[in-house]
Short mmCIF file of C-alpha atoms and ligand atoms in Angstrom, two decimals:
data_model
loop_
_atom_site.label_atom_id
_atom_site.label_comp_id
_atom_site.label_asym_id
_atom_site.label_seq_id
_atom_site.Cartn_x
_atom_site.Cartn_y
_atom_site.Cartn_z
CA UNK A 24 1.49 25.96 -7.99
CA UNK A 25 4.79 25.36 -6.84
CA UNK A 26 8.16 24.58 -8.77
CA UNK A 27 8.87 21.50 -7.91
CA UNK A 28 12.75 20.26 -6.82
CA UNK A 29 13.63 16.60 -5.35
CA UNK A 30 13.54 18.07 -2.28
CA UNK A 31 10.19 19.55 -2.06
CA UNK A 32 6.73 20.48 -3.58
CA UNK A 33 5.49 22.79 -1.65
CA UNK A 34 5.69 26.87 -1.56
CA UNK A 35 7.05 28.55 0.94
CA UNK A 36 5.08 29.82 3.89
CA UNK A 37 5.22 34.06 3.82
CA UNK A 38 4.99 35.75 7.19
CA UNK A 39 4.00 39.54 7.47
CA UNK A 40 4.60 41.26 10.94
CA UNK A 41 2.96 44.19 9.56
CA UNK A 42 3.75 45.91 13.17
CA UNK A 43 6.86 45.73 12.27
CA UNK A 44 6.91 46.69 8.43
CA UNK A 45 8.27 50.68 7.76
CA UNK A 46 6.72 50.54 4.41
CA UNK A 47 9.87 50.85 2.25
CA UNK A 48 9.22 48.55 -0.45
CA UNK A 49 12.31 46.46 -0.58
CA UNK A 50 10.60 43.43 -0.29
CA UNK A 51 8.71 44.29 -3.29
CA UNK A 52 11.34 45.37 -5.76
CA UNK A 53 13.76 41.92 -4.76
CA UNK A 54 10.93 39.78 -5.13
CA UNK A 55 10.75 38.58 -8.80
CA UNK A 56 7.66 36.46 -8.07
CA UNK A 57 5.86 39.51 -7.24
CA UNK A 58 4.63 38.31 -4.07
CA UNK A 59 4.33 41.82 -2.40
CA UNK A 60 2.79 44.82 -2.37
CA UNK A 61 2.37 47.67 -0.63
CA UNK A 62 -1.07 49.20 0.35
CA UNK A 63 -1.75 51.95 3.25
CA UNK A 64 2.31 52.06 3.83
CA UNK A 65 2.18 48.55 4.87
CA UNK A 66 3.45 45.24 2.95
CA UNK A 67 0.95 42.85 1.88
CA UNK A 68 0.81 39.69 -0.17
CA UNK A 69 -0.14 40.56 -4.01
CA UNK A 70 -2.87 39.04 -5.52
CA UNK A 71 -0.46 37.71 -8.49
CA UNK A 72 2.82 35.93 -7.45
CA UNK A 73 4.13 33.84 -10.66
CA UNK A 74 5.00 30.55 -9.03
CA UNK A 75 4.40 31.45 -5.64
CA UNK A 76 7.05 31.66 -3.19
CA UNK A 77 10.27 29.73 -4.06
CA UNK A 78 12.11 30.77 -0.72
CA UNK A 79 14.71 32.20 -2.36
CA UNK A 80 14.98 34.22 1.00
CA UNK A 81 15.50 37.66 -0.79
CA UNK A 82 12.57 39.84 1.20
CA UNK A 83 13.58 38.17 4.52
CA UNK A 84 17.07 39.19 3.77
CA UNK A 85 16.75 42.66 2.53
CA UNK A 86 13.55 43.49 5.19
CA UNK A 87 15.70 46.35 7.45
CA UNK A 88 13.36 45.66 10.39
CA UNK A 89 12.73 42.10 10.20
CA UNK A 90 9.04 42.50 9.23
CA UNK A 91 9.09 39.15 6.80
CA UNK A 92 9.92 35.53 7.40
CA UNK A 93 9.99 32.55 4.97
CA UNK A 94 9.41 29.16 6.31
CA UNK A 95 9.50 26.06 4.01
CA UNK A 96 11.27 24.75 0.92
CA UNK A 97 13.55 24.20 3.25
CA UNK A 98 14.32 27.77 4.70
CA UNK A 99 13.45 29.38 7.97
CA UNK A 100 14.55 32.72 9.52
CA UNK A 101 17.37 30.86 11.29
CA UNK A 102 19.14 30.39 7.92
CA UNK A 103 19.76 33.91 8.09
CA UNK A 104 23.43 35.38 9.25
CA UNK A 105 24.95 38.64 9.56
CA UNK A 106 27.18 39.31 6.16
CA UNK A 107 31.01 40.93 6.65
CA UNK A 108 31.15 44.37 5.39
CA UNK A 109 31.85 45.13 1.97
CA UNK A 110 35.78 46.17 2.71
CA UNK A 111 36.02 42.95 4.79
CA UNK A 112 34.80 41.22 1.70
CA UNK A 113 37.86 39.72 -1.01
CA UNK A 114 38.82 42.37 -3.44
CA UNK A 115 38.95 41.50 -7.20
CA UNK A 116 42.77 41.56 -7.35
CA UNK A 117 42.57 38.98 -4.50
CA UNK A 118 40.19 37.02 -6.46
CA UNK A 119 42.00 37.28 -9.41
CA UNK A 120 45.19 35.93 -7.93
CA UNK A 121 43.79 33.30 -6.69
CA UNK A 122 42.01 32.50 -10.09
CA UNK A 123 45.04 32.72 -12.20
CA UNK A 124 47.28 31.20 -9.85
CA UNK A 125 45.05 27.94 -10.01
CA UNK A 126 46.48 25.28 -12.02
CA UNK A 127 44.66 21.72 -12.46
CA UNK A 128 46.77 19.36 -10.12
CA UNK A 129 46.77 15.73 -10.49
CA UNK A 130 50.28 15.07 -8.95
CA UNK A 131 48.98 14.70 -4.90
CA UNK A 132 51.04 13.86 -1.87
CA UNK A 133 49.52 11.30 0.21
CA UNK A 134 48.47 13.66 3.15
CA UNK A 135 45.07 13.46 4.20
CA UNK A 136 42.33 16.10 4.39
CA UNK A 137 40.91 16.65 7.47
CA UNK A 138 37.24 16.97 8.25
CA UNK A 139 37.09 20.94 9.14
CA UNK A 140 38.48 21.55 5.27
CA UNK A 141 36.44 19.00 3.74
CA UNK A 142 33.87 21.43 5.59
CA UNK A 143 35.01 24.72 4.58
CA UNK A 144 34.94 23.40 0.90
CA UNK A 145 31.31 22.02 1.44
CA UNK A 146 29.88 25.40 2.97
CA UNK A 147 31.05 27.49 0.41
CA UNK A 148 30.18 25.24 -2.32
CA UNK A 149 26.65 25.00 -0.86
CA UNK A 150 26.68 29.15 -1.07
CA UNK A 151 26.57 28.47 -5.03
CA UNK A 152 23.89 30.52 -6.80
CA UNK A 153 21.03 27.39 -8.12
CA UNK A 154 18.76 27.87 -10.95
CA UNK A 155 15.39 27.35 -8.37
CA UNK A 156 15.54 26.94 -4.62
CA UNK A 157 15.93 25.16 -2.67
CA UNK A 158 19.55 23.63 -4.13
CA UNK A 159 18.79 20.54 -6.16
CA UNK A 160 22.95 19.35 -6.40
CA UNK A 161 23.48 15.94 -4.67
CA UNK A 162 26.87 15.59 -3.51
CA UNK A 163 28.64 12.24 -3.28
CA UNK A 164 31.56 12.20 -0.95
CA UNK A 165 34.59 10.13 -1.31
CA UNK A 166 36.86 11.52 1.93
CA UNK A 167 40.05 9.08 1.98
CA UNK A 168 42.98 7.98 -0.81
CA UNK A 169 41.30 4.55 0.13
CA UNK A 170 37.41 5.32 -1.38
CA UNK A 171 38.78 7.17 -4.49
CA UNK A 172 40.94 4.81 -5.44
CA UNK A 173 38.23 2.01 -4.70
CA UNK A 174 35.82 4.29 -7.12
CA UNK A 175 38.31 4.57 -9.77
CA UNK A 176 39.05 1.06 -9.96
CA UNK A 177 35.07 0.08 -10.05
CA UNK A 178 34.97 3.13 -12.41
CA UNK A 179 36.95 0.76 -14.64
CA UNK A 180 35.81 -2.72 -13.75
CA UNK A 181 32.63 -0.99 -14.83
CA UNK A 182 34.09 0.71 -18.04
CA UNK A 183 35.56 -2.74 -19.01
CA UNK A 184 31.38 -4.29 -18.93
CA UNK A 185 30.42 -1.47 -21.66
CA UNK A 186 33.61 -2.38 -24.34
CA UNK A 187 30.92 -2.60 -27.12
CA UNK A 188 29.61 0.98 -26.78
CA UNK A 189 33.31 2.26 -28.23
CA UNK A 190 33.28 -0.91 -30.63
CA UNK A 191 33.18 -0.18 -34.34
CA UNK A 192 30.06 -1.63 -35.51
CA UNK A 193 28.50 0.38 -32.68
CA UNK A 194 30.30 3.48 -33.30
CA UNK A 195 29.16 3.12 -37.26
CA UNK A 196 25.63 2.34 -36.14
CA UNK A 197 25.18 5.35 -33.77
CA UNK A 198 27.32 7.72 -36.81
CA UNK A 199 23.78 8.70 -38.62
CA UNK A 200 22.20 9.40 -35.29
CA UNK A 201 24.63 11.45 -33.19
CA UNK A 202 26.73 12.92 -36.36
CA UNK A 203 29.57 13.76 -37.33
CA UNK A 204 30.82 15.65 -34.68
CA UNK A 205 30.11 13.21 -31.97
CA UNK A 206 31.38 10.34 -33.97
CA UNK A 207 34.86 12.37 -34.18
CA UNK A 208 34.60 13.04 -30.30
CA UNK A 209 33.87 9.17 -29.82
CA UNK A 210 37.07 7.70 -32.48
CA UNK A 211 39.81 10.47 -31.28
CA UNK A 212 38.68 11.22 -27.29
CA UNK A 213 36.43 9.31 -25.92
CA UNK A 214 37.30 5.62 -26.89
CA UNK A 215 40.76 5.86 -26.23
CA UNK A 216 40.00 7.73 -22.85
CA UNK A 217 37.91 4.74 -21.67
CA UNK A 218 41.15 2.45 -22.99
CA UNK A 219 43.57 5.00 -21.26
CA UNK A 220 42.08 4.78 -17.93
CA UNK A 221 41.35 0.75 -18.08
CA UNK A 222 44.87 -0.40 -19.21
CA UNK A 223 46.60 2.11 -16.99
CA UNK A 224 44.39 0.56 -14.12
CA UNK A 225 45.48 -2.60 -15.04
CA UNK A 226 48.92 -1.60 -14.42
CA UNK A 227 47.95 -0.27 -10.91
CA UNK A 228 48.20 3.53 -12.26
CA UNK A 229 45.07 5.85 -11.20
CA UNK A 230 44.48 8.08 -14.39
CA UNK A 231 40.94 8.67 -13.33
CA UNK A 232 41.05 10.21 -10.04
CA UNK A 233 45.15 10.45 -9.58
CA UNK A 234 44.62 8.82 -6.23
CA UNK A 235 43.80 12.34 -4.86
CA UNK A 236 42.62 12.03 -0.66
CA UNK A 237 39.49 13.66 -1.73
CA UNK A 238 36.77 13.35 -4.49
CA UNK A 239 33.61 15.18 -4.52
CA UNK A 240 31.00 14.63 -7.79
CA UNK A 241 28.27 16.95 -7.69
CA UNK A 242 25.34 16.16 -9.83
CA UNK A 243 21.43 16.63 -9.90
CA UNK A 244 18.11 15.47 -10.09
CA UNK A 245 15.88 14.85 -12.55
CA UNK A 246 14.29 18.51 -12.06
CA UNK A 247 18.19 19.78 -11.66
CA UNK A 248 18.86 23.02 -13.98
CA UNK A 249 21.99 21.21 -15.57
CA UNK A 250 23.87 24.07 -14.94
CA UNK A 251 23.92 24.00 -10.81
CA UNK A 252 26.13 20.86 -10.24
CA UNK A 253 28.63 22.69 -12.18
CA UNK A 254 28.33 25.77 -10.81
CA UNK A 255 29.04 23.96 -7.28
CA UNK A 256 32.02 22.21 -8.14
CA UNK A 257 33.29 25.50 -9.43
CA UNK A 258 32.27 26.79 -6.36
CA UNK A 259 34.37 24.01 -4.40
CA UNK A 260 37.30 23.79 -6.50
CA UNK A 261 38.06 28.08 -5.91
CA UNK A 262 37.23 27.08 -2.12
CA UNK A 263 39.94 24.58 -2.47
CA UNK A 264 42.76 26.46 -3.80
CA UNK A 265 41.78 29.30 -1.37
CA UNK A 266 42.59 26.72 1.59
CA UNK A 267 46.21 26.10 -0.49
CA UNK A 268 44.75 22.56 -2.10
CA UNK A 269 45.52 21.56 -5.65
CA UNK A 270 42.17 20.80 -7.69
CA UNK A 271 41.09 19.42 -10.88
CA UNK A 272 37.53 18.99 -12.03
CA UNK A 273 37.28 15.46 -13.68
CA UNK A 274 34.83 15.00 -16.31
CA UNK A 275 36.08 11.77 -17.95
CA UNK A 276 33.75 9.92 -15.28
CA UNK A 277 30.25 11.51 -15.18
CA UNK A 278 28.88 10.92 -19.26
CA UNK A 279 29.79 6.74 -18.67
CA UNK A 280 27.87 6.81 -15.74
CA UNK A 281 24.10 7.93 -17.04
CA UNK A 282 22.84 5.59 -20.01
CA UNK A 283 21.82 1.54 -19.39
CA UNK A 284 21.49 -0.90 -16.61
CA UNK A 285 24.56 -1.00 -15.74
CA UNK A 286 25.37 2.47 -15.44
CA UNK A 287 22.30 2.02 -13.25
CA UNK A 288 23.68 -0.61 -11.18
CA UNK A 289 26.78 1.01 -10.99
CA UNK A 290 25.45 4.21 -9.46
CA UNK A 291 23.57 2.31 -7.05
CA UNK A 292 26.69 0.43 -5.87
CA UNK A 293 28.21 3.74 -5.23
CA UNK A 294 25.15 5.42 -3.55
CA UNK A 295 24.79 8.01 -6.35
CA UNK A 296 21.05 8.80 -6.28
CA UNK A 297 20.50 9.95 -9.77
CA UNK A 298 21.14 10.16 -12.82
CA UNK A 299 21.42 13.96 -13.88
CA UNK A 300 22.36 15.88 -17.12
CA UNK A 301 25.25 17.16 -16.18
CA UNK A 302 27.80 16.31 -13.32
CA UNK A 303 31.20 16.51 -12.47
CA UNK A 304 34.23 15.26 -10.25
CA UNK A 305 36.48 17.26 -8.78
CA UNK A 306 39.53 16.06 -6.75
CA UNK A 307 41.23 17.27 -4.43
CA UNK A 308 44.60 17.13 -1.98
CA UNK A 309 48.06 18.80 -0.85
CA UNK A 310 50.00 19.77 -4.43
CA UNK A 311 53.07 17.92 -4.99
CA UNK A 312 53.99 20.62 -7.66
CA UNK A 313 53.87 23.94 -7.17
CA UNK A 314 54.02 26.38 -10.20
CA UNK A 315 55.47 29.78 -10.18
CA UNK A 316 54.49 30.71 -13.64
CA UNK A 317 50.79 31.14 -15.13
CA UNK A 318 49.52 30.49 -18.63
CA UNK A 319 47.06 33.25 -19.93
CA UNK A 320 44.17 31.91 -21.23
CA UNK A 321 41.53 32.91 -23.87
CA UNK A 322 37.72 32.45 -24.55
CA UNK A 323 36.78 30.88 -28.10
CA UNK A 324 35.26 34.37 -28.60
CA UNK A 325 34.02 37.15 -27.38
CA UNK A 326 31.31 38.77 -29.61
CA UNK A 327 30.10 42.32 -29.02
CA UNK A 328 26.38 42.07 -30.67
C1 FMN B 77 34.66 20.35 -17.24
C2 FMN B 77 36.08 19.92 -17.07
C3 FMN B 77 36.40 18.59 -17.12
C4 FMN B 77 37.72 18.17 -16.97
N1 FMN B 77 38.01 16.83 -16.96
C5 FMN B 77 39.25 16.41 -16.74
C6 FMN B 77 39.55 15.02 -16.62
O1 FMN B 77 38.65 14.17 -16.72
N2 FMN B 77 40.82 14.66 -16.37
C7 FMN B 77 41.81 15.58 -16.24
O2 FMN B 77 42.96 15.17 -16.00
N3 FMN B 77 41.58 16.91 -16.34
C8 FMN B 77 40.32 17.35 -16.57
N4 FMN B 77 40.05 18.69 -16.63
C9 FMN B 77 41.12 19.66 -16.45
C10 FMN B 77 41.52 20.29 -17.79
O3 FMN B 77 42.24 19.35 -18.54
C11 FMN B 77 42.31 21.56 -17.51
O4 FMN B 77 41.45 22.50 -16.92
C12 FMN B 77 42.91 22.14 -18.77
O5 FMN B 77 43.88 21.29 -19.30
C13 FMN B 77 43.54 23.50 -18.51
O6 FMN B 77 44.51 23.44 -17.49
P1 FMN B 77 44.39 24.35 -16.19
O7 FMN B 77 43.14 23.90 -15.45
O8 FMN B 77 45.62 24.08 -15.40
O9 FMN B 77 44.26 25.76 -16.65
C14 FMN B 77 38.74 19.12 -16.78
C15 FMN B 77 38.41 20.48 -16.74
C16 FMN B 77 37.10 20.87 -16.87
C17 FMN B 77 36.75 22.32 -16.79
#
C-alpha cells in the first residue's frame, strides 16, 4: 500500500548496496516507516514498513557511505546535493531581520521580474517541508504586470456572475447552516470585499492583485494536506523579501474560486488544475515604499498546558 498523491501511486523503489553499508543504523532511526533493519551488521529491509516507502529521501540522505538509494515517487539519487556547512548556513538574527523587517507591500513600481528571481523564489519555495512526498502544491504562474492584471480583472468579471451568493435572501438562507460566525464574516468582510474589488475594477483600480509584475497561487490536490500550499507561499514570500522584493500573500481570491460551475469554469479558463482546500496568492515586485520602522506583533495566545 502506498499513500497516494496526484502525482503518483506507487512506493518507492529501496536499493541496498550492502557492500557498501558500515552497519551504523542511521537509516533505521530516520526512517519513520520503519523500513530498515539491521541484521549481521548489515542493513536490510524490515518485514513491517507502515506505508511503505514514501521517498521522503531521509536514509539516502543521512547513509555516510552511500549504501541506500530511493528511486520513484518521483526521487532518484540525483536529487541529492551537497548541503553548506552549518556556519555558512543564515543565523537566527539574520532570519529574524529579515522576518521583522517584512512588511506586506501592495504599492509596486512597474519594473519587471526577471526569470533567474522568479527562479530563486520557485526553488526555495519547492524546498518547503509537505505533509507526504512527493510535494502535492500546484503552482500557477502569472510572470508579467500584463497576466495579473488580466487575472484580476476576470477575477472580477467572474465575481460580478456570483452577486447572489452575498445577496440577502441567500445570506439568510445559508445563516442556520454556516452560523453565526460565518454569517458575521459574510455581512461585515466578505460581501463588501467582493463589492470593494468589483467597483474599484470598474474604475480601472487593481485592489486584488495591486498590479504587482508577479503573482504566484499555490494550491493542492484533492489528496493535498491543506496545510502545504500555505506552507509554500510562506516559503516564497521570505524568498522574496530575501532577494529585496516587497510581498503580500492575497487571500481575498482563493475561497471564490472553489464552490459551483462557474468557479469551475473559471479555474479552467485560467489553467488552475484543482480545486484544493486551501490556497493562496502571493504577489510580488520592486517596493515603491520602503519602511524604516517595524510594528511588533502578537499571537492570539500562547498557552503553556
Ligand atoms: C493568509 C493571508 C491572507 C491575506 N490576504 C490579503 C489580501 O487578500 N489582500 C491584502 O491586501 N492583504 C492580505 N494579507 C496581508 C495582511 O493584510 C497583512 O499581513 C496584515 O495586515 C499585517 O500586515 P503585515 O503583513 O505588514 O505585517 C493577507 C495575509 C495573510 C497571512
Amino acid at each position: 500500500m502506498a499513500i497516494p498523491t496526484s502525482r503518483t501511486n506507487e512506493k518507492g523503489k529501496i536499493t541496498i548496496d550492502e557492500s557498501k553499508c558500515n552497519g551504523c543504523g542511521l537509516c533505521v532511526e530516520v526512517c519513520k516507516d520503519f523500513n530498515f533493519q539491521i541484521r549481521n551488521k548489515k542493513v536490510t529491509l524490515s518485514d513491517n514498513p507502515l506505508f511503505g516507502c514514501l521517498a521522503c529521501g531521509h536514509c539516502m540522505a543521512i547513509c555516510p557511505t552511500e549504501a541506500i538509494a530511493i528511486s520513484g515517487r518521483e526521487l532518484s539519487p540525483d536529487d541529492l546535493f551537497a548541503l553548506e556547512p552549518i556556519e555558512r548556513r543564515s543565523s537566527y538574527g539574520q532570519m529574524l531581520n529579515l522576518l521583522e523587517s517584512r512588511r506586506s507591500i501592495r504599492e509596486f513600481s512597474d519594473k519587471a521580474i526577471e526569470r533567474d528571481i522568479l527562479d530563486k523564489i520557485i526553488q526555495a519555495a519547492q524546498s518547503a517541508p509537505m505533509g507526504i512526498p512527493p510535494s502535492d502544491v500546484h503552482l500557477l504562474v502569472l510572470d508579467s504586470q500584463v497576466k495579473v492584471r488580466k487575472f484580476a480583472e476576470d477575477f472580477c468579471t467572474y465575481l460580478n456572475t456570483i452577486k447572489w451568493f452575498f445577496s440577502e435572501w441567500f445570506l439568510t438562507i445559508m445563516r442556520p447552516f454556516w452560523g453565526k460566525t460565518n454569517d458575521k464574516l459574510f455581512r461585515q468582510f466578505i460581501k463588501p470585499l467582493a463589492q470593494e474589488y468589483t467597483e474599484n475594477m470598474k474604475a480601472g483600480i487593481d485592489l486584488v492583485t495591486y498590479d504587482a509584475p508577479l503573482a504566484l497561487y499555490f494550491y493542492g490536490s484533492p489528496y493535498t494536506d491543506p496545510a502545504d500550499p500555505l506552507i509554500a507561499a510562506t516559503y516564497a514570500m521570505i524568498a522574496g523579501e530575501s532577494l529585496g522584493l516587497g510581498t503580500c500573500m492575497i487571500g481575498g481570491i482563493h475561497p471564490f474560486i472553489q464552490n459551483g460551475k462557474k468557479a469551475k469554469r473559471f479555474r479552467e479558463m485560467q489553467g488552475i488544475r484543482f480545486k484544493s482546500r486551501e490556497g493562496l496568492f502571493v504577489v510580488f515586485g520592486f517596493p515603491k515604499v520602503h519602511y524604516s520602522k517595524g510594528i511588533r506583533r502578537t499571537f492570539a495566545a500562547i498557552d503553556f498546558s
